[in-house]
Amino acid sequence: MNARWAVGCDGLHSPTRELSGIGFEGHDILKPWPVFDATLENWTDTYEATFVYFGAHPTIFTAIPGHRWRVYLRPSSDESDLVEDASAALRVYAPTASFVDVDNPTRFHCHTKIATSYRSGAVFLAGDAAHLCSPAQGHGMNCGLQDAFNLAWKLALVHNGDADPAMLDSYEAERRPAAGLVARSGDEFEHSLTMTDPADCLARDQAIAAMIADPKARQHEIVAETELNVDYSSSPIVFGDRNDGITAGYRIPDTIFVQPSGKLPCRLVELTQRPYHTLLLLAGPGVLGSVLVDLDEALQKFAADSPLFEALFTLAAQSNSPAPIGQLGSIEANLLGVKAITLLAVRPDGYVGLRSDKNHLQALKRYRTVILEGTRETSSVAGNSTLPGPESL
Ligand SMILES: Cc1cc2nc3c(=O)[nH]c(=O)nc-3n(C[C@H](O)[C@H](O)[C@H](O)COP(=O)(O)OP(=O)(O)OC[C@H]3O[C@@H](n4cnc5c(N)ncnc54)[C@H](O)[C@@H]3O)c2cc1C
């Protein structure tokens, strides 16, 4: 059987990458990261945190299901007893706790590397085949999963003959910088773990304490750790009006609750979890219901003729809206930066591809052209000087 496309998700030594002649650039991480799973007897602290113990032999405990821990450590020597090394770090902070039911202590040699290209013709790379980073921040698998989400919907559209293959170049444009970000962050974390100069260590500890004490900085750190801060706003297939609430290229937040017309209340993000795009037509307080109904109708008609869009939800921050308009709280509208009428085109991977605050139908037509035809329309959205163009398509 001949395959039309191949996606190499074949890990560190990726035969797909090698056979495609794609380079893998970066460096080895000099010391190994051993790992084992264990239960902690006499553990009195929470299971809802990751514990990072700095010191001569840095040790990290991450909670896994069943009140067990995955323990990462820098060993004291090439042949050392890994459980004893981790126990030495543990005794400093939790003297009565000890490891039991230890599984599979193994030394891993790690690398910071990124493929020179994510695509060679009909062959793509994803996951560890495309990027490697320090395991100390737990980014590797998460980054690979987002590769798959990013590529799958694009490949499906192209494979079905609905979109031009040029659109597939956006996979590398969006995902390679994301891998660069976690690779750099991993290297910085490695550096902070291996500091020995007392003044450097003090400055590091003070910086961490200051970050934890500041709610905004702490939130930023959490969002970065979970890779929810990935930004595709410079992607060639993402564009629209800028806004501090939500702008094109960012993930739709999962903290906004809405009441869609004829449905149970749910999180906004749940409306967008589908194989094709979702359109969200959102209105702030004071928008006339009849204006929204007309726009909803025009957008429904346009979307029905396109293989790109699967669903449209219209939500307004006002009570007593006529069907098909659902409810968006005014606090939620404010959080999303919705003042008058905003149209969001949300991609199957959860990212906003288009934000339009005016001339909504024209903006959507242009978005469809960019995604499906891989071309740029000659006229920009009328009167919309803030709309950055997808120059590279
Ligand atoms: C010590 C350590 C700790 C880590 N901790 C975390 C963490 O806490 N969080 C996190 O997100 N990530 C972590 N990672 C990274 C994570 O494990 C990897 O990023 C992830 O497993 C990569 O998944 P993958 O599917 O891309 O590659 P892999 O898991 O390597 O899978 C590749 C698959 O391809 C198969 N394959 C290879 N060649 C062929 C072939 N020729 N034909 C058919 N099949 C083939 C292999 O058998 C394998 O099953 C850690 C990594 C290490 C080393």
Coordinates of C-alpha atoms and ligand atoms in Angstrom, one line a residue:
M1 CA 0.0 0.0 0.0
N2 CA 1.3 3.5 -0.9
A3 CA 0.8 6.2 1.7
R4 CA 0.2 9.7 0.5
W5 CA 1.5 11.3 3.7
A6 CA 3.8 10.1 6.5
V7 CA 4.1 11.5 10.0
G8 CA 7.2 10.3 11.8
C9 CA 6.4 10.1 15.6
D10 CA 9.2 7.6 16.0
G11 CA 11.1 9.3 18.8
L12 CA 14.7 10.4 19.6
H13 CA 16.4 8.2 17.0
S14 CA 13.6 8.7 14.4
P15 CA 14.3 6.6 11.3
T16 CA 11.8 8.9 9.5
R17 CA 14.0 11.9 10.2
E18 CA 17.1 10.1 9.3
L19 CA 15.7 8.7 6.0
S20 CA 14.3 12.2 5.1
G21 CA 17.8 13.7 5.5
I22 CA 16.5 16.2 8.1
G23 CA 19.1 17.5 10.5
F24 CA 18.8 17.4 14.3
E25 CA 20.7 20.3 15.9
G26 CA 21.5 21.1 19.5
H27 CA 23.5 19.5 22.3
D28 CA 23.7 16.7 24.8
I29 CA 22.8 17.4 28.4
L30 CA 26.0 16.5 30.1
K31 CA 24.6 14.7 33.2
P32 CA 22.0 11.9 33.1
W33 CA 18.5 12.3 34.6
P34 CA 17.7 9.0 36.5
V35 CA 14.0 8.4 37.2
F36 CA 12.1 6.0 39.5
D37 CA 8.5 5.7 40.8
A38 CA 7.9 5.1 44.5
T39 CA 5.5 5.6 47.4
L40 CA 6.6 7.9 50.3
E41 CA 6.0 6.4 53.7
N42 CA 5.3 9.0 56.4
W43 CA 4.7 11.8 53.9
T44 CA 2.8 14.5 55.6
D45 CA 2.8 17.2 52.9
T46 CA 0.4 17.7 50.0
Y47 CA 0.1 15.4 46.9
E48 CA -1.0 18.5 44.8
A49 CA 2.5 19.9 44.1
T50 CA 5.8 19.3 42.5
F51 CA 8.7 19.5 44.9
V52 CA 12.1 20.6 43.6
Y53 CA 15.0 20.2 46.0
F54 CA 18.0 22.2 45.0
G55 CA 21.3 21.2 46.5
A56 CA 24.5 19.2 45.6
H57 CA 22.2 16.5 43.9
P58 CA 19.0 18.2 42.7
T59 CA 15.9 16.0 43.2
I60 CA 12.4 16.6 41.8
F61 CA 9.3 14.8 43.0
T62 CA 6.2 14.9 40.8
A63 CA 2.9 13.4 42.0
I64 CA 1.4 10.6 39.9
P65 CA -1.9 8.7 40.5
G66 CA -2.3 6.5 43.5
H67 CA -0.4 8.8 45.9
R68 CA 2.8 7.7 44.2
W69 CA 5.7 9.9 43.2
R70 CA 7.9 10.0 40.1
V71 CA 11.3 11.0 41.3
Y72 CA 13.9 12.6 39.0
L73 CA 17.4 13.2 40.4
R74 CA 21.0 14.1 39.6
P75 CA 23.0 11.1 40.9
S76 CA 26.0 11.6 43.1
S77 CA 28.1 9.4 40.8
D78 CA 27.8 7.1 37.7
E79 CA 27.4 4.0 39.8
S80 CA 25.5 5.4 42.8
D81 CA 22.4 3.9 44.4
L82 CA 19.7 6.1 43.0
V83 CA 17.2 5.5 45.8
E84 CA 19.9 6.3 48.4
D85 CA 20.8 9.5 46.5
A86 CA 17.1 10.7 46.5
S87 CA 16.7 9.7 50.1
A88 CA 19.6 11.9 51.1
A89 CA 17.9 14.9 49.5
L90 CA 14.5 13.9 51.1
R91 CA 16.0 13.6 54.6
V92 CA 17.0 17.3 54.6
Y93 CA 13.3 18.4 54.2
A94 CA 11.2 15.4 55.5
P95 CA 13.4 13.5 57.8
T96 CA 10.9 10.8 58.8
A97 CA 9.7 10.1 55.2
S98 CA 11.2 7.2 53.2
F99 CA 10.7 5.5 49.8
V100 CA 8.9 2.1 49.6
D101 CA 7.6 0.1 46.6
V102 CA 10.3 1.5 44.3
D103 CA 9.8 0.8 40.6
N104 CA 12.4 0.7 37.9
P105 CA 15.2 3.1 38.7
T106 CA 16.8 4.0 35.3
R107 CA 19.4 6.5 34.1
F108 CA 18.3 8.5 31.0
H109 CA 20.7 10.4 28.8
C110 CA 18.9 13.6 27.6
H111 CA 19.5 16.2 24.9
T112 CA 18.3 19.6 23.8
K113 CA 17.8 19.2 20.0
I114 CA 15.4 20.5 17.3
A115 CA 14.9 19.2 13.8
T116 CA 16.2 21.6 11.2
S117 CA 12.8 21.2 9.4
Y118 CA 9.5 19.7 10.4
R119 CA 8.6 18.7 6.9
S120 CA 10.2 17.2 3.8
G121 CA 7.6 17.0 1.0
A122 CA 4.9 14.6 2.2
V123 CA 6.8 13.6 5.3
F124 CA 6.3 15.4 8.7
L125 CA 8.0 15.0 12.1
A126 CA 6.2 15.2 15.4
G127 CA 7.0 14.6 19.1
D128 CA 10.5 13.6 20.1
A129 CA 11.4 12.9 16.5
A130 CA 11.2 16.7 16.0
H131 CA 12.4 18.1 19.4
L132 CA 14.1 17.1 22.6
C133 CA 14.4 19.1 25.8
S134 CA 15.5 18.6 29.4
P135 CA 12.9 16.5 31.2
A136 CA 13.3 18.6 34.3
Q137 CA 10.3 20.8 33.5
G138 CA 8.1 18.0 32.2
H139 CA 7.5 19.5 28.8
G140 CA 8.5 16.8 26.2
M141 CA 5.3 14.8 25.9
N142 CA 3.0 17.9 26.2
C143 CA 4.9 19.6 23.3
G144 CA 4.5 16.5 21.2
L145 CA 0.8 16.2 21.8
Q146 CA 0.3 19.8 20.7
D147 CA 2.3 19.0 17.5
A148 CA -0.2 16.3 16.8
F149 CA -3.3 18.5 17.4
N150 CA -1.7 21.2 15.3
L151 CA -1.0 19.0 12.3
A152 CA -4.0 16.6 12.3
W153 CA -6.7 19.1 11.3
K154 CA -4.5 20.7 8.6
L155 CA -3.5 17.4 7.1
A156 CA -7.2 16.2 7.1
L157 CA -8.3 19.3 5.1
V158 CA -5.5 18.9 2.6
H159 CA -5.9 15.2 2.3
N160 CA -9.6 15.5 1.6
G161 CA -8.8 18.0 -1.2
D162 CA -10.4 20.9 0.7
A163 CA -7.3 23.0 1.3
D164 CA -4.2 23.8 -0.6
P165 CA -1.0 21.9 0.5
A166 CA 0.7 25.3 1.0
M167 CA -1.3 25.6 4.2
L168 CA 0.8 22.7 5.7
D169 CA 3.8 24.9 6.0
S170 CA 2.1 26.6 8.9
Y171 CA 2.7 23.5 10.9
E172 CA 6.5 24.2 11.2
A173 CA 5.9 28.0 11.4
E174 CA 3.7 27.4 14.5
R175 CA 5.3 24.4 16.2
R176 CA 9.0 24.8 15.7
P177 CA 9.1 28.1 17.7
A178 CA 7.1 26.5 20.4
A179 CA 9.7 23.7 20.7
G180 CA 12.4 26.4 20.7
L181 CA 10.7 28.0 23.7
V182 CA 10.6 24.9 25.8
A183 CA 14.1 23.9 24.8
R184 CA 15.5 27.3 25.9
S185 CA 13.5 27.2 29.1
G186 CA 14.8 23.6 29.8
D187 CA 18.4 24.7 29.3
E188 CA 17.9 27.7 31.7
F189 CA 16.4 25.4 34.3
E190 CA 19.3 23.0 33.9
H191 CA 21.7 25.9 34.5
S192 CA 19.8 27.0 37.6
L193 CA 20.0 23.4 39.0
T194 CA 23.8 23.2 38.5
M195 CA 24.8 26.5 40.1
T196 CA 27.4 26.2 42.8
D197 CA 28.5 29.7 43.4
P198 CA 26.8 30.7 46.8
A199 CA 25.9 34.2 45.4
D200 CA 24.4 32.8 42.3
C201 CA 22.4 30.3 44.4
L202 CA 21.2 33.0 46.7
A203 CA 20.1 35.2 43.7
R204 CA 18.3 32.2 42.2
D205 CA 16.5 31.4 45.5
Q206 CA 15.4 35.0 46.0
A207 CA 14.1 35.2 42.4
I208 CA 12.0 32.0 42.9
A209 CA 10.7 33.3 46.3
A210 CA 9.7 36.6 44.7
M211 CA 8.0 34.9 41.8
I212 CA 6.0 32.7 44.2
A213 CA 5.0 35.7 46.3
D214 CA 3.6 37.6 43.3
P215 CA 0.2 36.2 42.2
K216 CA 0.7 37.5 38.6
A217 CA 4.2 36.1 38.2
R218 CA 3.0 32.8 39.8
Q219 CA 0.1 32.5 37.4
H220 CA 2.4 33.3 34.5
E221 CA 4.8 30.5 35.6
I222 CA 1.9 28.0 35.9
V223 CA 0.6 28.9 32.5
A224 CA 4.1 28.5 31.0
E225 CA 4.7 25.2 32.7
T226 CA 1.5 23.8 31.2
E227 CA 2.3 25.2 27.8
L228 CA -0.9 27.1 27.7
N229 CA 1.0 30.3 26.7
V230 CA 1.9 29.1 23.2
D231 CA 1.5 32.0 20.9
Y232 CA 0.8 31.6 17.2
S233 CA 0.1 35.2 16.5
S234 CA 2.9 35.5 14.0
S235 CA 1.7 32.4 12.1
P236 CA 1.0 33.0 8.4
I237 CA -2.6 31.6 8.7
V238 CA -3.6 33.5 11.9
F239 CA -4.8 37.2 11.8
G240 CA -7.3 39.7 13.1
D241 CA -8.0 42.5 15.4
R242 CA -5.7 42.8 18.4
N243 CA -7.2 42.8 21.9
D244 CA -5.9 42.3 25.4
G245 CA -8.8 39.9 26.2
I246 CA -8.2 37.3 23.5
T247 CA -6.5 37.8 20.2
A248 CA -5.9 35.5 17.2
G249 CA -3.1 33.0 17.8
Y250 CA -4.0 32.3 21.4
R251 CA -5.9 29.4 23.0
I252 CA -9.5 29.9 23.8
P253 CA -9.6 30.0 27.7
D254 CA -11.2 27.1 29.6
T255 CA -12.4 29.3 32.4
I256 CA -15.4 31.0 30.7
F257 CA -18.9 29.7 31.3
V258 CA -21.7 30.4 28.9
Q259 CA -25.4 29.4 28.3
P260 CA -25.8 28.5 24.6
S261 CA -29.4 28.8 23.2
G262 CA -31.3 25.5 23.8
K263 CA -28.4 23.8 25.6
L264 CA -27.2 23.3 29.2
P265 CA -24.7 25.8 30.6
C266 CA -21.1 24.8 29.7
R267 CA -17.6 26.1 29.3
L268 CA -17.0 28.1 26.1
V269 CA -14.1 25.8 25.2
E270 CA -16.5 22.8 25.1
L271 CA -18.4 24.3 22.2
T272 CA -15.2 24.4 20.2
Q273 CA -14.0 20.8 20.7
R274 CA -14.8 19.4 17.3
P275 CA -12.9 18.2 14.1
Y276 CA -13.6 21.4 12.1
H277 CA -13.7 25.1 13.0
T278 CA -16.2 26.7 15.4
L279 CA -17.5 30.2 14.9
L280 CA -18.3 32.2 18.1
L281 CA -20.3 35.4 17.5
L282 CA -20.1 37.3 20.8
A283 CA -21.8 40.5 21.7
G284 CA -21.4 42.9 24.6
P285 CA -24.3 44.6 26.4
G286 CA -26.4 47.0 24.4
V287 CA -26.1 45.3 21.0
L288 CA -29.5 45.1 19.3
G289 CA -30.9 41.5 19.2
S290 CA -32.2 42.0 15.6
V291 CA -28.7 43.0 14.4
L292 CA -27.2 39.8 15.9
V293 CA -29.9 37.6 14.5
D294 CA -29.3 39.0 11.0
L295 CA -25.5 38.5 11.3
D296 CA -26.0 35.0 12.7
E297 CA -28.1 34.2 9.7
A298 CA -25.6 35.5 7.2
L299 CA -22.7 33.7 8.9
Q300 CA -24.7 30.4 9.1
K301 CA -25.4 30.6 5.4
F302 CA -21.7 31.3 4.6
A303 CA -20.5 28.6 6.9
A304 CA -22.9 26.0 5.6
D305 CA -21.2 26.2 2.1
S306 CA -17.7 25.7 3.5
P307 CA -15.9 22.5 4.5
L308 CA -14.0 24.5 7.1
F309 CA -16.7 25.5 9.5
E310 CA -18.7 23.0 11.6
A311 CA -20.8 25.1 14.0
L312 CA -21.7 28.7 14.9
F313 CA -22.7 29.8 18.4
T314 CA -24.1 33.3 19.0
L315 CA -23.9 34.6 22.6
A316 CA -24.8 38.0 24.0
A317 CA -24.2 39.8 27.3
Q318 CA -27.9 40.7 27.7
S319 CA -31.0 39.0 29.1
N320 CA -34.1 38.1 27.0
S321 CA -32.2 37.6 23.7
P322 CA -34.2 35.9 21.0
A323 CA -33.2 32.4 19.8
P324 CA -30.7 31.5 18.5
I325 CA -28.8 33.8 20.8
G326 CA -27.4 32.4 24.0
Q327 CA -26.1 34.1 27.1
L328 CA -22.6 35.4 27.8
G329 CA -22.1 37.1 31.2
S330 CA -21.0 40.7 31.0
I331 CA -17.9 39.8 33.2
E332 CA -17.0 37.1 30.7
A333 CA -17.6 39.5 27.8
N334 CA -15.2 41.9 29.4
L335 CA -12.6 39.2 30.0
L336 CA -12.7 38.3 26.3
G337 CA -12.5 42.0 25.3
V338 CA -16.0 41.9 23.7
K339 CA -17.4 45.4 23.6
A340 CA -19.7 45.5 20.6
I341 CA -19.7 42.4 18.3
T342 CA -16.7 40.1 18.0
L343 CA -16.4 37.1 15.7
L344 CA -13.9 34.4 16.6
A345 CA -13.0 31.5 14.3
V346 CA -11.7 28.8 16.6
R347 CA -9.5 26.0 15.1
P348 CA -9.9 22.3 16.0
D349 CA -6.7 22.5 18.1
G350 CA -8.3 25.1 20.3
Y351 CA -6.5 28.2 19.0
V352 CA -8.2 31.3 17.7
G353 CA -7.4 31.6 14.0
L354 CA -9.3 34.9 13.4
R355 CA -10.6 37.6 15.6
S356 CA -12.8 40.2 13.9
D357 CA -14.4 43.2 15.7
K358 CA -16.0 44.7 12.6
N359 CA -16.8 43.7 9.0
H360 CA -17.2 40.2 10.3
L361 CA -18.4 38.5 7.1
Q362 CA -15.6 40.0 5.0
A363 CA -13.0 39.0 7.5
L364 CA -14.4 35.4 7.6
K365 CA -14.3 35.2 3.8
R366 CA -10.7 36.3 3.8
Y367 CA -9.9 33.8 6.6
R368 CA -11.5 30.9 4.6
T369 CA -9.5 32.0 1.5
V370 CA -6.2 32.0 3.5
I371 CA -6.8 28.6 5.0
L372 CA -8.3 26.8 2.0
E373 CA -6.5 28.4 -0.9
G374 CA -3.3 29.3 0.7
T375 CA -3.5 32.7 -0.9
R376 CA -4.1 36.2 0.2
E377 CA -7.1 38.2 -1.0
T378 CA -6.1 41.4 -2.7
S379 CA -8.4 43.6 -0.7
S380 CA -8.0 43.8 3.1
V381 CA -11.0 43.9 5.4
A382 CA -12.5 47.3 4.7
G383 CA -11.7 49.9 7.2
N384 CA -9.7 47.5 9.4
S385 CA -6.2 49.0 9.7
T386 CA -5.3 46.7 12.6
L387 CA -5.6 43.5 10.6
P388 CA -2.1 42.1 10.1
G389 CA -2.0 40.3 6.7
P390 CA -0.8 36.7 6.3
E391 CA 2.1 37.9 4.2
S392 CA 3.9 34.7 3.7
L393 CA 1.1 32.7 2.0
Ligands
LIG1 C1 13.7 10.9 32.1 C2 12.6 11.5 31.3 C3 11.5 12.1 32.0 C4 10.5 12.7 31.3 N1 9.4 13.3 31.9 C5 8.5 13.9 31.2 C6 7.4 14.5 31.9 O1 7.3 14.6 33.1 N2 6.4 15.1 31.1 C7 6.5 15.1 29.8 O2 5.6 15.7 29.1 N3 7.5 14.5 29.1 C8 8.5 13.9 29.8 N4 9.5 13.3 29.2 C9 9.5 13.3 27.7 C10 8.5 12.3 27.1 O3 8.8 11.0 27.7 C11 8.7 12.3 25.6 O4 8.7 13.6 25.1 C12 7.6 11.5 25.0 O5 7.5 10.2 25.4 C13 7.8 11.4 23.5 O6 6.8 10.7 22.8 P1 6.9 10.3 21.3 O7 5.7 9.5 21.0 O8 7.2 11.5 20.5 O9 8.2 9.4 21.3 P2 8.5 8.0 22.0 O10 7.8 7.9 23.3 O11 10.0 7.8 22.0 O12 7.8 6.9 21.0 C14 8.3 6.6 19.7 C15 7.8 5.3 19.3 O13 8.2 5.0 18.0 C16 8.6 3.7 17.9 N5 9.5 3.5 16.8 C17 10.8 3.9 16.6 N6 11.2 3.5 15.5 C18 10.3 2.8 14.8 C19 10.2 2.1 13.6 N7 11.2 2.0 12.7 N8 9.0 1.5 13.3 C20 8.0 1.5 14.2 N9 8.0 2.1 15.3 C21 9.2 2.7 15.7 C22 9.2 3.4 19.3 O14 9.2 2.0 19.5 C23 8.3 4.1 20.2 O15 7.2 3.4 20.6 C24 10.5 12.7 29.9 C25 11.6 12.1 29.2 C26 12.6 11.5 29.9 C27 13.8 10.9 29.2

